Coordinates of C-alpha atoms in Angstrom, one line a residue:
X1 CA 0.1 0.1 -0.1
X2 CA 3.1 2.4 -0.3
X3 CA 2.1 3.5 -3.9
X4 CA 0.2 6.8 -3.9
X5 CA -1.8 6.5 -7.1
X6 CA -4.0 9.5 -8.3
X7 CA -6.8 8.8 -10.7
X8 CA -8.0 11.9 -12.4
X9 CA -12.1 11.0 -12.8
X10 CA -13.7 14.5 -13.3
X11 CA -17.4 14.2 -13.6
X12 CA -17.7 10.6 -14.7
X13 CA -18.6 8.8 -11.7
X14 CA -20.7 5.9 -12.3
X15 CA -23.8 5.5 -11.5
X16 CA -24.0 9.1 -12.0
X17 CA -22.4 8.9 -15.4
X18 CA -22.8 5.6 -17.1
X19 CA -20.8 4.9 -20.0
X20 CA -17.8 2.1 -20.7
X21 CA -15.3 4.5 -19.3
X22 CA -17.1 5.4 -16.3
X23 CA -18.1 1.7 -15.7
X24 CA -14.5 0.3 -16.3
X25 CA -13.2 3.0 -13.7
X26 CA -15.7 2.1 -11.0
X27 CA -14.6 -1.7 -11.0
X28 CA -10.9 -1.2 -11.7
X29 CA -10.6 1.0 -8.6
X30 CA -13.0 -0.8 -6.5
X31 CA -10.9 -4.2 -7.2
X32 CA -7.2 -2.7 -6.8
X33 CA -7.7 -0.5 -3.8
X34 CA -7.1 -3.4 -1.2
X35 CA -3.7 -3.3 -3.1
X36 CA -2.7 0.2 -3.8
X37 CA -2.8 3.6 -2.1
X38 CA -5.7 5.0 -4.2
X39 CA -6.9 8.7 -4.5
X40 CA -9.3 9.7 -6.8
X41 CA -9.9 13.3 -8.1
X42 CA -13.5 13.6 -9.2
X43 CA -16.8 15.5 -8.7
X44 CA -18.6 12.8 -6.6
X45 CA -17.7 10.4 -4.3
X46 CA -17.7 6.4 -5.3
X47 CA -20.5 4.4 -3.5
X48 CA -18.4 1.5 -2.4
X49 CA -16.2 3.1 -0.2
X50 CA -17.8 2.4 2.9
X51 CA -14.5 1.3 4.9
X52 CA -12.6 4.6 3.6
X53 CA -9.9 2.9 1.3
X54 CA -9.8 5.6 -0.9
X55 CA -8.8 9.1 -0.5
X56 CA -11.6 11.4 -2.0
X57 CA -10.3 15.0 -3.6
X58 CA -13.3 16.8 -4.8
X59 CA -13.2 18.4 -8.5
X60 CA -15.9 21.1 -9.2
X61 CA -17.6 21.7 -12.7
X62 CA -17.1 25.2 -13.4
X63 CA -16.8 26.6 -17.1
X64 CA -14.6 27.2 -18.8
X65 CA -13.7 23.5 -17.9
X66 CA -10.6 23.4 -20.3
X67 CA -9.2 25.8 -18.0
X68 CA -10.3 25.1 -14.5
X69 CA -10.1 21.5 -14.4
X70 CA -6.1 21.7 -15.1
X71 CA -5.8 24.5 -12.6
X72 CA -7.8 22.5 -9.9
X73 CA -5.2 19.8 -10.4
X74 CA -2.5 21.9 -10.1
X75 CA -3.9 23.2 -6.8
X76 CA -4.4 19.4 -5.8
X77 CA -0.9 18.3 -6.6
X78 CA 0.6 21.6 -4.6
X79 CA -1.5 20.1 -1.5
X80 CA -1.1 16.0 -1.9
X81 CA 2.0 14.3 -3.5
X82 CA 1.3 11.1 -5.6
X83 CA 3.8 8.3 -6.8
X84 CA 1.8 8.3 -10.3
X85 CA -1.5 9.7 -12.0
X86 CA -3.8 7.8 -14.0
X87 CA -5.6 9.8 -17.0
X88 CA -8.8 8.4 -18.8
X89 CA -8.7 9.8 -21.8
X90 CA -12.1 10.8 -23.7
X91 CA -13.2 13.6 -25.9
X92 CA -12.2 16.7 -23.4
X93 CA -10.8 19.6 -25.2
X94 CA -7.0 19.3 -26.3
X95 CA -5.9 22.1 -23.8
X96 CA -6.9 19.8 -21.0
X97 CA -4.7 17.0 -22.2
X98 CA -1.6 19.7 -22.8
X99 CA -2.0 20.8 -19.6
X100 CA -2.3 17.7 -17.5
X101 CA 1.1 16.5 -19.1
X102 CA 3.0 20.0 -18.4
X103 CA 1.6 20.0 -14.9
X104 CA 2.9 16.4 -14.4
X105 CA 6.1 17.2 -15.9
X106 CA 6.3 20.2 -13.5
X107 CA 5.9 17.9 -10.4
X108 CA 8.0 15.3 -11.9
X109 CA 5.1 12.6 -11.5
X110 CA 5.1 9.8 -14.2
X111 CA 1.5 9.3 -15.6
X112 CA -0.3 6.6 -17.3
X113 CA -3.2 7.1 -19.9
X114 CA -5.8 4.8 -20.6
X115 CA -7.6 5.5 -24.1
X116 CA -11.4 4.7 -24.4
X117 CA -12.4 6.9 -26.8
X118 CA -13.6 4.7 -29.8
X119 CA -13.5 7.5 -32.8
X120 CA -10.1 8.0 -34.7
X121 CA -7.8 10.7 -33.2
X122 CA -8.1 14.4 -33.4
X123 CA -6.9 15.7 -36.7
X124 CA -6.1 19.4 -35.2
X125 CA -3.6 20.4 -32.6
X126 CA -1.5 16.9 -33.4
X127 CA 1.5 18.6 -31.5
X128 CA -0.5 19.0 -28.4
X129 CA -1.8 15.3 -28.5
X130 CA 1.5 13.9 -29.3
X131 CA 3.2 15.9 -26.5
X132 CA 0.7 14.1 -24.1
X133 CA 0.6 10.7 -25.3
X134 CA 4.6 10.3 -25.6
X135 CA 5.1 11.9 -22.4
X136 CA 3.4 9.4 -20.6
X137 CA 4.9 6.4 -18.7
X138 CA 2.2 4.0 -20.2
X139 CA -0.5 4.3 -22.9
X140 CA -3.1 1.8 -22.6
X141 CA -5.6 1.3 -25.5
X142 CA -9.0 -0.7 -25.1
X143 CA -9.0 -2.2 -28.2
X144 CA -6.7 -3.1 -31.2
X145 CA -8.5 -0.5 -33.4
X146 CA -7.9 2.0 -30.9
X147 CA -4.1 1.1 -30.5
X148 CA -3.5 1.1 -34.4
X149 CA -5.1 4.6 -35.1
X150 CA -3.2 6.3 -32.1
X151 CA 0.3 4.4 -32.6
X152 CA -0.1 5.6 -36.1
X153 CA -1.2 9.3 -35.5
X154 CA 0.9 9.9 -32.6
X155 CA 4.2 7.6 -33.0
X156 CA 3.3 5.7 -29.7
X157 CA 3.3 2.1 -29.0
X158 CA 0.1 1.5 -26.9
X159 CA -0.5 -1.8 -24.8
X160 CA -3.9 -3.5 -25.3
X161 CA -5.9 -4.1 -22.1
X162 CA -9.7 -4.8 -22.8
X163 CA -11.6 -3.0 -20.4
X164 CA -13.0 -5.8 -18.6
X165 CA -15.4 -5.9 -15.5
X166 CA -16.9 -8.8 -13.4
X167 CA -20.1 -10.5 -14.7
X168 CA -22.6 -12.7 -13.2
X169 CA -25.3 -14.5 -14.3
X170 CA -28.9 -13.5 -13.2
X171 CA -30.3 -15.5 -10.4
X172 CA -34.0 -14.5 -11.3
X173 CA -35.9 -16.9 -13.7
X174 CA -36.8 -15.4 -17.3
X175 CA -40.6 -15.9 -16.6
X176 CA -40.4 -13.7 -13.5
X177 CA -38.3 -10.9 -15.0
X178 CA -40.6 -10.7 -18.1
X179 CA -43.6 -10.4 -15.4
X180 CA -41.7 -7.4 -13.7
X181 CA -41.3 -5.6 -16.8
X182 CA -44.8 -6.4 -18.5
X183 CA -43.3 -8.5 -21.4
X184 CA -45.5 -11.7 -22.4
X185 CA -43.9 -14.9 -21.4
X186 CA -44.2 -16.4 -24.8
X187 CA -42.5 -13.4 -26.7
X188 CA -39.2 -13.4 -28.8
X189 CA -37.3 -10.5 -27.1
X190 CA -34.4 -8.3 -28.7
X191 CA -32.5 -6.2 -26.3
X192 CA -30.5 -3.1 -26.9
X193 CA -28.3 -2.2 -23.9
X194 CA -26.4 1.1 -23.5
X195 CA -26.9 4.9 -24.1
X196 CA -29.7 5.6 -26.7
X197 CA -27.7 8.3 -28.8
X198 CA -26.7 8.6 -32.2
X199 CA -23.6 6.9 -32.5
X200 CA -25.3 3.6 -31.0
X201 CA -28.0 3.4 -33.9
X202 CA -31.0 2.4 -31.8
X203 CA -33.4 3.6 -34.6
X204 CA -31.9 1.2 -37.3
X205 CA -33.3 -1.5 -35.0
X206 CA -36.6 0.0 -35.0
X207 CA -36.5 0.5 -38.7
X208 CA -35.5 -3.0 -39.1
X209 CA -38.5 -4.4 -36.8
X210 CA -40.6 -2.2 -38.7
X211 CA -39.8 -3.9 -42.1
X212 CA -40.8 -7.7 -40.8
X213 CA -44.1 -8.2 -42.0
X214 CA -47.0 -8.5 -39.5
X215 CA -47.5 -12.3 -40.0
X216 CA -43.9 -12.8 -39.1
X217 CA -44.1 -10.3 -35.8
X218 CA -47.3 -12.4 -34.7
X219 CA -45.6 -15.7 -35.2
X220 CA -42.6 -14.9 -32.9
X221 CA -44.7 -12.4 -31.1
X222 CA -41.6 -10.1 -31.4
X223 CA -40.8 -7.4 -28.7
X224 CA -37.8 -5.1 -28.2
X225 CA -36.2 -4.0 -25.1
X226 CA -34.1 -0.7 -24.8
X227 CA -32.0 -0.6 -21.4
X228 CA -30.4 2.8 -21.2
X229 CA -31.1 6.4 -21.5
X230 CA -30.1 9.2 -23.9
X231 CA -31.1 11.9 -26.4
X232 CA -32.9 9.8 -28.9
X233 CA -35.4 8.3 -26.3
X234 CA -38.4 10.7 -27.3
X235 CA -37.4 10.2 -31.1
X236 CA -37.9 6.2 -30.7
X237 CA -41.0 6.5 -28.9
X238 CA -42.6 8.7 -31.8
X239 CA -41.2 6.0 -34.2
X240 CA -42.6 3.1 -32.3
X241 CA -46.0 5.3 -32.7
X242 CA -45.6 5.9 -36.0
X243 CA -44.7 2.3 -36.9
X244 CA -47.8 1.0 -34.6
X245 CA -45.3 -0.8 -32.4
X246 CA -45.9 0.7 -28.9
X247 CA -47.0 -2.6 -27.8
X248 CA -43.9 -4.3 -28.9
X249 CA -41.4 -1.6 -27.7
X250 CA -40.3 -1.5 -24.1
X251 CA -38.3 1.1 -22.3
X252 CA -36.7 0.3 -19.5
X253 CA -34.8 3.6 -18.6
X254 CA -31.4 3.4 -16.4
X255 CA -30.3 0.0 -15.8
X256 CA -27.6 -0.4 -13.3
X257 CA -24.4 -2.6 -14.3
X258 CA -25.3 -5.0 -11.3
X259 CA -28.8 -5.5 -13.0
X260 CA -27.9 -5.6 -16.7
X261 CA -27.8 -9.6 -16.4
X262 CA -31.7 -9.5 -15.8
X263 CA -32.1 -7.6 -19.2
X264 CA -29.9 -10.3 -20.7
X265 CA -31.8 -13.1 -19.0
X266 CA -35.2 -11.9 -19.9
X267 CA -34.2 -11.4 -23.5
X268 CA -33.4 -13.9 -26.4
X269 CA -31.3 -11.9 -28.9
X270 CA -28.9 -9.2 -28.2
X271 CA -28.1 -6.5 -30.8
X272 CA -25.7 -4.2 -31.0
X273 CA -25.6 -1.9 -33.8
X274 CA -23.0 1.2 -33.0
X275 CA -20.7 3.2 -35.7
X276 CA -18.0 2.3 -33.5
X277 CA -17.2 1.0 -30.0
X278 CA -14.0 0.9 -27.8
X279 CA -14.4 -2.6 -26.5
X280 CA -18.1 -2.8 -25.7
X281 CA -18.9 -4.0 -21.9
X282 CA -22.5 -4.9 -22.9
X283 CA -21.3 -6.9 -25.9
X284 CA -18.7 -8.8 -23.6
X285 CA -22.0 -9.5 -21.2
X286 CA -24.0 -10.9 -23.9
X287 CA -21.1 -13.0 -24.9
X288 CA -20.5 -14.4 -20.9
X289 CA -24.3 -15.1 -21.2
X290 CA -24.1 -17.2 -24.0
X291 CA -26.5 -15.0 -25.9
X292 CA -27.4 -15.1 -29.6
X293 CA -25.7 -11.7 -31.1
X294 CA -26.6 -9.7 -34.1
X295 CA -23.8 -6.9 -34.4
X296 CA -22.9 -4.1 -36.9
X297 CA -19.8 -4.6 -38.6
X298 CA -18.2 -1.7 -37.2
X299 CA -14.4 -0.8 -35.6
X300 CA -14.1 -2.1 -31.8
X301 CA -17.1 -4.7 -32.6
X302 CA -15.7 -6.4 -35.3
X303 CA -12.4 -7.0 -33.1
X304 CA -14.5 -8.2 -30.1
X305 CA -16.3 -10.8 -32.0
X306 CA -16.2 -12.2 -35.3
X307 CA -18.8 -13.8 -37.5
X308 CA -18.1 -17.3 -36.2
X309 CA -19.6 -16.0 -33.1
X310 CA -22.4 -13.6 -34.3
X311 CA -24.5 -12.7 -37.2
X312 CA -23.0 -9.1 -38.5
X313 CA -24.6 -6.7 -40.8
X314 CA -23.4 -3.3 -42.1
X315 CA -23.6 -0.4 -40.0
X316 CA -26.9 1.6 -40.4
X317 CA -28.4 -1.3 -42.7
X318 CA -31.9 -1.9 -41.7
X319 CA -32.6 -4.1 -44.3
X320 CA -29.5 -6.5 -43.6
X321 CA -30.4 -6.2 -40.0
X322 CA -34.2 -7.4 -40.9
X323 CA -33.1 -10.3 -42.6
X324 CA -30.6 -11.4 -40.0
X325 CA -33.5 -11.2 -37.5
X326 CA -35.7 -13.2 -39.5
X327 CA -32.7 -15.6 -40.1
X328 CA -32.0 -16.4 -36.5
X329 CA -35.5 -16.6 -35.7
X330 CA -36.1 -19.6 -38.1
X331 CA -32.9 -21.3 -37.4
X332 CA -32.8 -22.9 -33.6
X333 CA -29.6 -24.5 -34.4
X334 CA -28.0 -21.8 -35.7
X335 CA -28.9 -19.7 -32.5
X336 CA -27.4 -22.6 -30.6
X337 CA -24.2 -22.5 -32.2
X338 CA -23.6 -18.9 -32.3
X339 CA -24.3 -18.9 -28.5
X340 CA -21.7 -21.3 -27.9
X341 CA -19.0 -19.9 -29.9
X342 CA -19.9 -16.4 -28.3
X343 CA -19.6 -18.0 -25.1
X344 CA -16.2 -20.2 -25.9
X345 CA -14.5 -16.9 -27.2
X346 CA -15.4 -14.8 -24.2
X347 CA -13.8 -17.6 -21.9
X348 CA -10.9 -17.8 -24.1
X349 CA -9.9 -14.4 -24.8
X350 CA -11.4 -12.5 -21.7
X351 CA -10.0 -12.7 -18.1
X352 CA -10.7 -10.2 -15.4
X353 CA -8.3 -11.2 -12.9
X354 CA -5.4 -11.2 -15.8
X355 CA -6.6 -7.6 -16.5
X356 CA -6.5 -6.5 -12.8
X357 CA -3.0 -8.0 -12.0
X358 CA -1.6 -6.3 -15.0
X359 CA -2.9 -2.9 -13.9
X360 CA -1.2 -3.7 -10.6
X361 CA 2.0 -4.5 -12.4
X362 CA 1.8 -1.2 -14.2
X363 CA 0.8 1.2 -11.0
X364 CA 3.2 -0.2 -9.0
X365 CA 6.6 -0.7 -10.6

């Protein structure tokens, strides 16, 4: 416990902010705080620190944040001393990352960067980003696609460590979960788990369902579940009214990570339709649960899972997705084969304990 590590979190505290990066930081810190002296610089406290294992240093969301956050970090380091800093890279303004690198250098504190941002690297201010990444002691990418893009852009060499979190199968029965959520027991249920926002393409799923003829809809009593919140909720609700699918579309709202396994359990098919992902936590959980998976052939997704374990469709192609839905509903043996392959791939490639030990090595060396 001699190593004093500072995690710079900002506003991204789960469960107040829900996203792959926020959930990952939550479980990473939770699982290493027994072995490392952890402090975290954040807007809110973690809910699991009931025994006071962590040191909480409050940050404030004051505009202009691109100047105020680095200034707050500077003040923090004038008061507290750390052996290493961890920055979770996202889409914040370039000034933040450049300033963080300068501040770390000023105090001679090495830092580790974890890149969660799934899009291509920024095209502007390359010199600032290059300074930030090249000055780091270690840069970690959560997927091979991110590694390739950032290595090429900034001349660095990222280590790939998937952002794993612990999973458990639901202890509730499917019938009970469907009763709770007012979903017919005999329905075939498709689920999407995650933020309901544009880059996730939740509307592509609804358009695909609308293309299925009424005979097929009735035959399988097809229903769809959206588990999550986001900017497109109202649009999807209007689409479901326009398509006369209101009775078949269920919006569960925010679902805590600990209860996502219940969404998986009550569903028959999992869909991920994003434009890109880092490494999707919900996709990994679907693989862990051995679900039949329909996935867009997008960066980050097609690295996590392959056509041997799922049915893939071109991103935003509602017609192809509709054909995949019908194919998987009509072929139970294909369903079983894809489910088994997905679960096998998960346990072969993704090991939570190994990931935790690797982070401990990086942070304590």
